[in-house]
PDB file of C-alpha atoms and ligand atoms in Angstrom:
ATOM      1  CA  MET A   1      -9.039  19.039  -8.332  1.00 35.00           C
ATOM      2  CA  ALA A   2     -12.342  19.640  -6.754  1.00 34.00           C
ATOM      3  CA  ARG A   3     -12.246  16.905  -4.132  1.00 36.00           C
ATOM      4  CA  ASP A   4     -15.457  15.635  -1.933  1.00 32.00           C
ATOM      5  CA  PRO A   5     -14.712  16.643   1.580  1.00 28.00           C
ATOM      6  CA  VAL A   6     -15.895  13.350   3.076  1.00 28.00           C
ATOM      7  CA  TRP A   7     -12.684  11.822   1.436  1.00 28.00           C
ATOM      8  CA  ARG A   8     -10.564  13.934   3.684  1.00 32.00           C
ATOM      9  CA  LEU A   9      -8.554  12.422   6.612  1.00 36.00           C
ATOM     10  CA  ALA A  10     -10.705  13.653   9.612  1.00 33.00           C
ATOM     11  CA  SER A  11      -7.141  14.581  11.401  1.00 34.00           C
ATOM     12  CA  ARG A  12      -4.870  14.572   8.494  1.00 36.00           C
ATOM     13  CA  GLU A  13      -2.153  16.805  10.453  1.00 35.00           C
ATOM     14  CA  SER A  14      -2.158  14.220  13.352  1.00 36.00           C
ATOM     15  CA  PRO A  15       0.623  12.401  13.717  1.00 41.00           C
ATOM     16  CA  GLY A  16      -0.732   9.990  16.329  1.00 49.00           C
ATOM     17  CA  TRP A  17      -2.843   6.692  15.739  1.00 54.00           C
ATOM     18  CA  THR A  18      -6.243   7.928  16.065  1.00 64.00           C
ATOM     19  CA  SER A  19      -7.534   8.972  12.649  1.00 72.00           C
ATOM     20  CA  SER A  20     -10.454   8.318  10.280  1.00 77.00           C
ATOM     21  CA  VAL A  21     -11.185   8.272   6.892  1.00 80.00           C
ATOM     22  CA  ALA A  22     -14.951   8.494   6.299  1.00 73.00           C
ATOM     23  CA  ALA A  23     -16.874   6.117   3.555  1.00 65.00           C
ATOM     24  CA  PRO A  24     -17.268   7.846   0.485  1.00 60.00           C
ATOM     25  CA  ALA A  25     -21.279   7.885   0.485  1.00 44.00           C
ATOM     26  CA  ARG A  26     -21.584   9.872  -2.786  1.00 37.00           C
ATOM     27  CA  ARG A  27     -19.620   7.519  -5.024  1.00 40.00           C
ATOM     28  CA  GLN A  28     -21.288   4.336  -3.549  1.00 41.00           C
ATOM     29  CA  ARG A  29     -24.220   5.601  -4.547  1.00 34.00           C
ATOM     30  CA  GLU A  30     -23.409   6.595  -8.045  1.00 36.00           C
ATOM     31  CA  TYR A  31     -20.820   3.549  -8.701  1.00 32.00           C
ATOM     32  CA  GLY A  32     -22.178   0.642  -6.954  1.00 34.00           C
ATOM     33  CA  PRO A  33     -21.030  -2.679  -8.146  1.00 34.00           C
ATOM     34  CA  SER A  34     -24.325  -3.683  -9.818  1.00 31.00           C
ATOM     35  CA  ARG A  35     -23.891  -1.038 -12.304  1.00 30.00           C
ATOM     36  CA  GLU A  36     -22.533  -1.129 -15.535  1.00 31.00           C
ATOM     37  CA  LEU A  37     -19.541   1.387 -16.270  1.00 29.00           C
ATOM     38  CA  ALA A  38     -17.466   2.707 -18.578  1.00 31.00           C
ATOM     39  CA  VAL A  39     -13.565   2.209 -17.790  1.00 35.00           C
ATOM     40  CA  SER A  40     -13.025   5.693 -16.898  1.00 44.00           C
ATOM     41  CA  HIS A  41     -12.130   7.154 -13.456  1.00 55.00           C
ATOM     42  CA  SER A  42     -14.519   8.963 -11.489  1.00 60.00           C
ATOM     43  CA  PRO A  43     -13.379  12.423 -10.100  1.00 61.00           C
ATOM     44  CA  ASP A  44     -14.418  10.689  -6.601  1.00 77.00           C
ATOM     45  CA  SER A  45     -11.731   7.742  -6.966  1.00 92.00           C
ATOM     46  CA  SER A  46      -9.257   7.650  -4.451  1.00 96.00           C
ATOM     47  CA  ARG A  47      -5.813   8.713  -5.285  1.00 98.00           C
ATOM     48  CA  LEU A  48      -3.216   6.078  -4.547  1.00 98.00           C
ATOM     49  CA  VAL A  49       0.802   6.637  -4.655  1.00 98.00           C
ATOM     50  CA  VAL A  50       2.522   3.046  -4.970  1.00 98.00           C
ATOM     51  CA  LEU A  51       5.931   2.817  -4.081  1.00 98.00           C
ATOM     52  CA  VAL A  52       8.190  -0.209  -5.304  1.00 98.00           C
ATOM     53  CA  SER A  53      11.697  -1.539  -5.426  1.00 98.00           C
ATOM     54  CA  GLY A  54      11.289  -4.635  -7.692  1.00 96.00           C
ATOM     55  CA  THR A  55       9.178  -6.573  -9.766  1.00 97.00           C
ATOM     56  CA  GLY A  56       5.941  -4.725  -9.097  1.00 98.00           C
ATOM     57  CA  THR A  57       3.463  -7.604  -9.018  1.00 98.00           C
ATOM     58  CA  ASN A  58       1.774  -6.341  -6.225  1.00 98.00           C
ATOM     59  CA  LEU A  59       1.936  -2.907  -8.233  1.00 98.00           C
ATOM     60  CA  GLN A  60       0.384  -4.720 -11.158  1.00 98.00           C
ATOM     61  CA  ALA A  61      -2.218  -6.320  -9.183  1.00 98.00           C
ATOM     62  CA  LEU A  62      -3.622  -2.860  -8.180  1.00 98.00           C
ATOM     63  CA  LEU A  63      -3.397  -1.392 -11.502  1.00 98.00           C
ATOM     64  CA  ASP A  64      -5.534  -4.171 -12.788  1.00 98.00           C
ATOM     65  CA  ALA A  65      -7.951  -3.467  -9.909  1.00 98.00           C
ATOM     66  CA  CYS A  66      -7.867   0.127 -10.489  1.00 97.00           C
ATOM     67  CA  ALA A  67      -9.193  -0.418 -14.294  1.00 96.00           C
ATOM     68  CA  ASP A  68     -12.581  -1.151 -12.991  1.00 96.00           C
ATOM     69  CA  VAL A  69     -14.049   2.272 -12.002  1.00 94.00           C
ATOM     70  CA  SER A  70     -16.035   0.435  -9.267  1.00 95.00           C
ATOM     71  CA  PHE A  71     -13.263  -0.578  -7.457  1.00 97.00           C
ATOM     72  CA  GLY A  72     -12.957   3.263  -6.168  1.00 97.00           C
ATOM     73  CA  ALA A  73      -9.234   4.096  -6.749  1.00 98.00           C
ATOM     74  CA  ARG A  74      -6.648   4.974  -9.004  1.00 97.00           C
ATOM     75  CA  VAL A  75      -2.943   4.931  -9.079  1.00 98.00           C
ATOM     76  CA  ALA A  76      -2.127   8.622  -9.573  1.00 98.00           C
ATOM     77  CA  ALA A  77       1.839   7.840  -9.179  1.00 98.00           C
ATOM     78  CA  VAL A  78       4.258   5.301  -8.680  1.00 98.00           C
ATOM     79  CA  GLY A  79       7.592   5.860  -6.752  1.00 98.00           C
ATOM     80  CA  ALA A  80      10.947   4.149  -6.401  1.00 98.00           C
ATOM     81  CA  ASP A  81      14.094   4.164  -4.789  1.00 98.00           C
ATOM     82  CA  ARG A  82      16.000   2.926  -7.609  1.00 98.00           C
ATOM     83  CA  ASP A  83      16.038   2.955 -11.611  1.00 97.00           C
ATOM     84  CA  GLY A  84      15.516  -0.068 -14.023  1.00 96.00           C
ATOM     85  CA  ILE A  85      13.202  -2.129 -12.139  1.00 98.00           C
ATOM     86  CA  ALA A  86      10.442  -3.456 -13.446  1.00 98.00           C
ATOM     87  CA  GLY A  87       7.998  -1.943 -11.234  1.00 98.00           C
ATOM     88  CA  LEU A  88       8.877   1.400 -12.876  1.00 98.00           C
ATOM     89  CA  ARG A  89       8.348  -0.046 -16.199  1.00 98.00           C
ATOM     90  CA  ARG A  90       4.680  -1.674 -15.418  1.00 98.00           C
ATOM     91  CA  ALA A  91       3.690   2.042 -14.140  1.00 98.00           C
ATOM     92  CA  GLU A  92       4.899   3.576 -17.602  1.00 98.00           C
ATOM     93  CA  ALA A  93       3.285   0.766 -19.547  1.00 97.00           C
ATOM     94  CA  ALA A  94      -0.013   1.862 -17.778  1.00 97.00           C
ATOM     95  CA  GLY A  95       0.468   5.371 -18.402  1.00 97.00           C
ATOM     96  CA  ILE A  96       1.129   6.283 -14.663  1.00 98.00           C
ATOM     97  CA  ALA A  97       3.423   9.057 -13.553  1.00 98.00           C
ATOM     98  CA  THR A  98       6.584   7.909 -11.854  1.00 98.00           C
ATOM     99  CA  PHE A  99       9.378   9.346  -9.817  1.00 98.00           C
ATOM    100  CA  THR A 100      12.562   8.023  -8.366  1.00 98.00           C
ATOM    101  CA  ARG A 101      14.307   9.062  -5.344  1.00 98.00           C
ATOM    102  CA  ARG A 102      17.561   7.346  -4.403  1.00 98.00           C
ATOM    103  CA  VAL A 103      19.074   7.395  -1.038  1.00 98.00           C
ATOM    104  CA  SER A 104      22.486   8.012  -2.333  1.00 98.00           C
ATOM    105  CA  GLU A 105      21.564  11.175  -4.323  1.00 97.00           C
ATOM    106  CA  PHE A 106      20.744  12.886  -1.015  1.00 98.00           C
ATOM    107  CA  PRO A 107      23.523  14.294   1.647  1.00 98.00           C
ATOM    108  CA  SER A 108      21.140  12.399   4.457  1.00 98.00           C
ATOM    109  CA  ARG A 109      18.702   9.902   4.979  1.00 98.00           C
ATOM    110  CA  GLN A 110      16.582  12.813   6.381  1.00 98.00           C
ATOM    111  CA  ASP A 111      17.033  14.800   2.964  1.00 98.00           C
ATOM    112  CA  TRP A 112      15.993  11.534   1.210  1.00 98.00           C
ATOM    113  CA  ASP A 113      13.192  10.992   3.321  1.00 98.00           C
ATOM    114  CA  GLN A 114      11.821  15.022   2.965  1.00 98.00           C
ATOM    115  CA  ALA A 115      12.180  14.629  -0.739  1.00 98.00           C
ATOM    116  CA  LEU A 116      10.248  11.369  -0.825  1.00 98.00           C
ATOM    117  CA  THR A 117       7.429  12.969   1.286  1.00 98.00           C
ATOM    118  CA  ALA A 118       7.374  15.936  -1.353  1.00 98.00           C
ATOM    119  CA  ALA A 119       7.063  13.788  -4.139  1.00 98.00           C
ATOM    120  CA  CYS A 120       4.330  11.791  -2.886  1.00 98.00           C
ATOM    121  CA  GLU A 121       2.592  14.743  -1.543  1.00 98.00           C
ATOM    122  CA  SER A 122       2.764  16.454  -5.046  1.00 98.00           C
ATOM    123  CA  PHE A 123       0.229  13.653  -6.063  1.00 98.00           C
ATOM    124  CA  GLU A 124      -2.199  14.531  -3.176  1.00 97.00           C
ATOM    125  CA  PRO A 125      -3.025  10.739  -2.191  1.00 98.00           C
ATOM    126  CA  ASP A 126      -5.806   9.508  -0.196  1.00 97.00           C
ATOM    127  CA  LEU A 127      -3.355   6.133   0.200  1.00 98.00           C
ATOM    128  CA  VAL A 128       0.372   5.435   0.122  1.00 98.00           C
ATOM    129  CA  ILE A 129       0.899   1.907  -0.500  1.00 98.00           C
ATOM    130  CA  SER A 130       4.206   0.277  -0.017  1.00 98.00           C
ATOM    131  CA  ALA A 131       4.354  -2.679  -2.503  1.00 98.00           C
ATOM    132  CA  GLY A 132       7.449  -4.460  -2.215  1.00 96.00           C
ATOM    133  CA  PHE A 133       9.161  -0.972  -1.230  1.00 98.00           C
ATOM    134  CA  MET A 134      12.571  -1.926   0.519  1.00 96.00           C
ATOM    135  CA  LYS A 135      13.211   1.310   2.354  1.00 96.00           C
ATOM    136  CA  LEU A 136      12.361   2.397   5.915  1.00 96.00           C
ATOM    137  CA  VAL A 137      10.913   5.694   5.709  1.00 98.00           C
ATOM    138  CA  GLY A 138      11.540   8.389   8.195  1.00 98.00           C
ATOM    139  CA  ALA A 139      10.012  10.827  10.582  1.00 98.00           C
ATOM    140  CA  ASP A 140       8.735  13.265   8.041  1.00 98.00           C
ATOM    141  CA  PHE A 141       7.202  10.939   5.920  1.00 98.00           C
ATOM    142  CA  LEU A 142       5.388   9.461   8.656  1.00 98.00           C
ATOM    143  CA  ALA A 143       4.313  12.921   9.995  1.00 98.00           C
ATOM    144  CA  ARG A 144       2.500  13.461   6.516  1.00 98.00           C
ATOM    145  CA  PHE A 145       1.190  10.055   5.840  1.00 98.00           C
ATOM    146  CA  GLY A 146       0.657   8.243   9.201  1.00 95.00           C
ATOM    147  CA  GLY A 147      -2.602   6.579   9.226  1.00 95.00           C
ATOM    148  CA  ARG A 148      -2.709   6.556   5.497  1.00 96.00           C
ATOM    149  CA  PHE A 149       0.701   4.547   4.595  1.00 98.00           C
ATOM    150  CA  ILE A 150       0.094   1.006   4.255  1.00 98.00           C
ATOM    151  CA  ASN A 151       2.577  -1.898   3.616  1.00 98.00           C
ATOM    152  CA  THR A 152       2.382  -5.611   2.558  1.00 98.00           C
ATOM    153  CA  HIS A 153       4.684  -8.282   4.277  1.00 98.00           C
ATOM    154  CA  PRO A 154       4.917 -11.786   3.535  1.00 98.00           C
ATOM    155  CA  ALA A 155       4.597 -13.390   6.776  1.00 98.00           C
ATOM    156  CA  LEU A 156       2.046 -13.522   9.420  1.00 98.00           C
ATOM    157  CA  LEU A 157       3.031 -10.448  11.710  1.00 98.00           C
ATOM    158  CA  PRO A 158       4.201 -10.056  14.127  1.00 98.00           C
ATOM    159  CA  SER A 159       5.948 -13.237  13.285  1.00 98.00           C
ATOM    160  CA  PHE A 160       9.130 -12.898  10.814  1.00 98.00           C
ATOM    161  CA  PRO A 161       9.503  -9.491  10.507  1.00 98.00           C
ATOM    162  CA  GLY A 162      12.005  -7.667   8.426  1.00 97.00           C
ATOM    163  CA  MET A 163      13.609  -8.640   4.939  1.00 96.00           C
ATOM    164  CA  GLN A 164      13.793 -12.139   5.183  1.00 97.00           C
ATOM    165  CA  GLY A 165      10.320 -13.263   6.291  1.00 98.00           C
ATOM    166  CA  ILE A 166       9.928 -16.051   4.032  1.00 98.00           C
ATOM    167  CA  ARG A 167      13.570 -17.509   4.906  1.00 98.00           C
ATOM    168  CA  ASP A 168      12.696 -17.006   8.364  1.00 98.00           C
ATOM    169  CA  ALA A 169       9.361 -18.713   8.404  1.00 98.00           C
ATOM    170  CA  LEU A 170      11.104 -21.922   6.450  1.00 98.00           C
ATOM    171  CA  GLY A 171      13.855 -21.991   8.685  1.00 98.00           C
ATOM    172  CA  TYR A 172      11.783 -21.889  11.971  1.00 98.00           C
ATOM    173  CA  GLY A 173       9.821 -24.843  10.558  1.00 98.00           C
ATOM    174  CA  VAL A 174       6.282 -23.245  10.884  1.00 98.00           C
ATOM    175  CA  LYS A 175       3.615 -25.299   9.032  1.00 98.00           C
ATOM    176  CA  VAL A 176       1.483 -22.111   8.216  1.00 98.00           C
ATOM    177  CA  THR A 177       2.796 -18.530   7.255  1.00 98.00           C
ATOM    178  CA  GLY A 178       0.957 -15.827   5.053  1.00 98.00           C
ATOM    179  CA  CYS A 179       0.895 -12.334   4.381  1.00 98.00           C
ATOM    180  CA  THR A 180      -0.333  -9.383   6.694  1.00 98.00           C
ATOM    181  CA  VAL A 181      -1.202  -5.975   5.449  1.00 98.00           C
ATOM    182  CA  PHE A 182      -0.546  -3.303   7.905  1.00 98.00           C
ATOM    183  CA  MET A 183      -0.455   0.668   9.011  1.00 98.00           C
ATOM    184  CA  VAL A 184       3.340   1.624   8.637  1.00 98.00           C
ATOM    185  CA  ASP A 185       4.761   3.212  11.744  1.00 97.00           C
ATOM    186  CA  ALA A 186       8.271   3.971  12.919  1.00 96.00           C
ATOM    187  CA  GLY A 187       9.328   0.575  13.552  1.00 96.00           C
ATOM    188  CA  THR A 188      10.080  -2.436  11.362  1.00 96.00           C
ATOM    189  CA  ASP A 189       7.137  -4.385  10.428  1.00 97.00           C
ATOM    190  CA  SER A 190       5.553  -3.418  13.418  1.00 97.00           C
ATOM    191  CA  GLY A 191       2.351  -1.496  12.598  1.00 97.00           C
ATOM    192  CA  PRO A 192      -0.828  -2.172  13.623  1.00 98.00           C
ATOM    193  CA  VAL A 193      -2.849  -4.690  11.367  1.00 98.00           C
ATOM    194  CA  ILE A 194      -5.344  -4.232   8.767  1.00 98.00           C
ATOM    195  CA  ALA A 195      -5.717  -7.847   7.303  1.00 98.00           C
ATOM    196  CA  GLN A 196      -3.829 -11.022   7.006  1.00 98.00           C
ATOM    197  CA  ALA A 197      -4.230 -14.271   5.066  1.00 98.00           C
ATOM    198  CA  ALA A 198      -2.662 -17.651   5.966  1.00 98.00           C
ATOM    199  CA  VAL A 199      -0.756 -20.231   3.289  1.00 98.00           C
ATOM    200  CA  PRO A 200       0.146 -23.386   4.343  1.00 98.00           C
ATOM    201  CA  VAL A 201       3.966 -24.589   4.147  1.00 98.00           C
ATOM    202  CA  GLU A 202       4.626 -27.302   2.011  1.00 98.00           C
ATOM    203  CA  ASP A 203       7.182 -30.166   3.067  1.00 97.00           C
ATOM    204  CA  ASP A 204       9.210 -29.707  -0.033  1.00 97.00           C
ATOM    205  CA  ASP A 205       8.747 -25.887  -0.085  1.00 98.00           C
ATOM    206  CA  ASP A 206      12.148 -23.863  -0.868  1.00 98.00           C
ATOM    207  CA  GLU A 207      12.144 -19.912  -0.511  1.00 98.00           C
ATOM    208  CA  ALA A 208      11.149 -19.539  -4.020  1.00 98.00           C
ATOM    209  CA  SER A 209       8.613 -21.679  -4.054  1.00 98.00           C
ATOM    210  CA  LEU A 210       6.817 -20.763  -1.005  1.00 98.00           C
ATOM    211  CA  HIS A 211       7.399 -16.818  -1.789  1.00 98.00           C
ATOM    212  CA  GLU A 212       5.679 -17.199  -4.852  1.00 98.00           C
ATOM    213  CA  ARG A 213       2.597 -18.965  -3.248  1.00 98.00           C
ATOM    214  CA  VAL A 214       2.466 -16.413  -0.554  1.00 98.00           C
ATOM    215  CA  LYS A 215       2.685 -13.723  -3.415  1.00 98.00           C
ATOM    216  CA  VAL A 216      -0.621 -14.887  -4.816  1.00 98.00           C
ATOM    217  CA  ALA A 217      -2.150 -14.512  -1.373  1.00 98.00           C
ATOM    218  CA  GLU A 218      -0.578 -11.209  -1.055  1.00 98.00           C
ATOM    219  CA  ARG A 219      -1.703  -9.854  -4.222  1.00 98.00           C
ATOM    220  CA  ALA A 220      -5.201 -10.573  -3.419  1.00 98.00           C
ATOM    221  CA  LEU A 221      -4.992  -9.498   0.003  1.00 98.00           C
ATOM    222  CA  LEU A 222      -3.765  -6.040  -0.844  1.00 98.00           C
ATOM    223  CA  VAL A 223      -6.228  -5.455  -3.809  1.00 98.00           C
ATOM    224  CA  GLN A 224      -9.190  -6.762  -1.491  1.00 98.00           C
ATOM    225  CA  THR A 225      -8.072  -4.308   1.383  1.00 98.00           C
ATOM    226  CA  VAL A 226      -7.069  -1.426  -0.354  1.00 98.00           C
ATOM    227  CA  GLY A 227     -10.577  -1.757  -2.281  1.00 98.00           C
ATOM    228  CA  ARG A 228     -12.432  -2.256   0.954  1.00 97.00           C
ATOM    229  CA  MET A 229     -10.840   0.664   2.588  1.00 97.00           C
ATOM    230  CA  VAL A 230     -11.359   3.173  -0.192  1.00 97.00           C
ATOM    231  CA  ARG A 231     -15.014   2.170  -0.585  1.00 97.00           C
ATOM    232  CA  GLU A 232     -15.867   2.194   2.936  1.00 96.00           C
ATOM    233  CA  GLY A 233     -13.361   4.028   4.860  1.00 96.00           C
ATOM    234  CA  TRP A 234     -11.445   3.323   7.755  1.00 96.00           C
ATOM    235  CA  SER A 235     -10.162   4.151  11.397  1.00 95.00           C
ATOM    236  CA  VAL A 236      -7.163   3.484  13.454  1.00 94.00           C
ATOM    237  CA  GLN A 237      -7.269   3.653  17.235  1.00 94.00           C
ATOM    238  CA  GLY A 238      -3.984   2.571  18.899  1.00 93.00           C
ATOM    239  CA  ARG A 239      -3.445  -0.959  17.309  1.00 96.00           C
ATOM    240  CA  LYS A 240      -6.833  -1.736  16.037  1.00 96.00           C
ATOM    241  CA  VAL A 241      -7.534  -0.787  12.381  1.00 97.00           C
ATOM    242  CA  ARG A 242     -11.416  -1.032  11.407  1.00 97.00           C
ATOM    243  CA  ILE A 243     -12.552  -0.869   7.777  1.00 96.00           C
ATOM    244  CA  GLY A 244     -16.183   0.353   7.576  1.00 93.00           C
ATOM    245  CA  SER A 245     -17.983   2.263  10.437  1.00 80.00           C
TER     246      SER A 245
HETATM  247  C1  GRF B   1       6.508  -9.003  -1.782  1.00 90.98           C
HETATM  248  O1  GRF B   1       6.413 -10.359  -1.229  1.00 90.98           O
HETATM  249  C2  GRF B   1       6.543  -8.119  -0.717  1.00 90.98           C
HETATM  250  O2  GRF B   1       5.717  -8.528   0.666  1.00 90.98           O
HETATM  251  C3  GRF B   1       7.877  -8.148  -0.403  1.00 90.98           C
HETATM  252  O3  GRF B   1       8.594  -8.267  -1.456  1.00 90.98           O
HETATM  253  C4  GRF B   1       7.891  -8.853  -2.752  1.00 90.98           C
HETATM  254  C5  GRF B   1       7.601  -7.894  -3.684  1.00 90.98           C
HETATM  255  O4  GRF B   1       7.047  -8.335  -4.660  1.00 90.98           O
HETATM  256  N1  GRF B   1       8.433  -6.909   0.369  1.00 90.98           N
HETATM  257  P1  GRF B   1       6.262  -7.507  -5.906  1.00 90.98           P
HETATM  258  O5  GRF B   1       7.734  -6.492  -6.386  1.00 90.98           O
HETATM  259  O6  GRF B   1       5.169  -6.842  -5.874  1.00 90.98           O
HETATM  260  O7  GRF B   1       6.411  -8.503  -7.238  1.00 90.98           O
END
C-alpha cells in the first residue's frame, strides 16, 4: 500500500523514548470534520492493530469511531492471546481480520513474543492498542512497536497498577479514581502517561459497579486519545507525551 511518508515514525527503529509521529497534513486538509463524507476508508487512514483478551467493549468503541472516515484511523486487525472471547467475535462481526497467539502454543515466552510481534507487523500498524489485553509483551515487541504501543488501565496511574486496579482503589478507600491511556514500556503499567480521566468513587460502589463506570470513561478517553494521536501526530520525550505540535 502506498503510504504518505509523513505518517512514518521518525525514529521507527529506535527503541528509546524519543520519537515523534508527524500530523497527517494532507488528510486533515481533505477530510476535515466539516466535510460530509461517505463511510469508506481513506488510503491515508492510520492503521490500528488492537489486542484484546476479553469482552472487547473498548475495541467496539474504536470500531464504532472508525466507521466515520474523519476519525482518521481504521482497525486493520484484532489480535488475542486466547480463543472464544467476545472481543474476537466483535472483530469478526465487523469484518476485521483476527489472529490469536496463545502463550501455551510456544516453547518459550520469548517465542510467543516474537510470534505476536510478527503477527502485528504483518498488518503494518501505525499504532498498536492494548485494549484489555491481559499479557505483558517482551523485548522484541517493544523494540518493534515502542513509542506507538499504547494501553488503557482502569486507574489513575501511577496509583493502582497491575491486574486489580479497581479492587485496589476500592480497598484503599480513594474517593476519586479513573483511567489512564499510556505508552507501554517494559514495566507493569509504568510507561509515560498520554491522557487520564477521573471517576468519582461512590459510597456504595462495589468492584463491578465501579468498573462499569470507569469503563464508560475509559472508552471515551481511548477513542478521543487515539483520534487525536492519528490526526495530530505525537511525540515522546522521556516521560512527556505530547499530542500535536
Ligand atoms: C478495561 O477496563 C481495561 O482497562 C482492563 O480490562 C478492561 C477491558 O474491558 N484491563 P473490555 O474488554 O474492553 O470490555
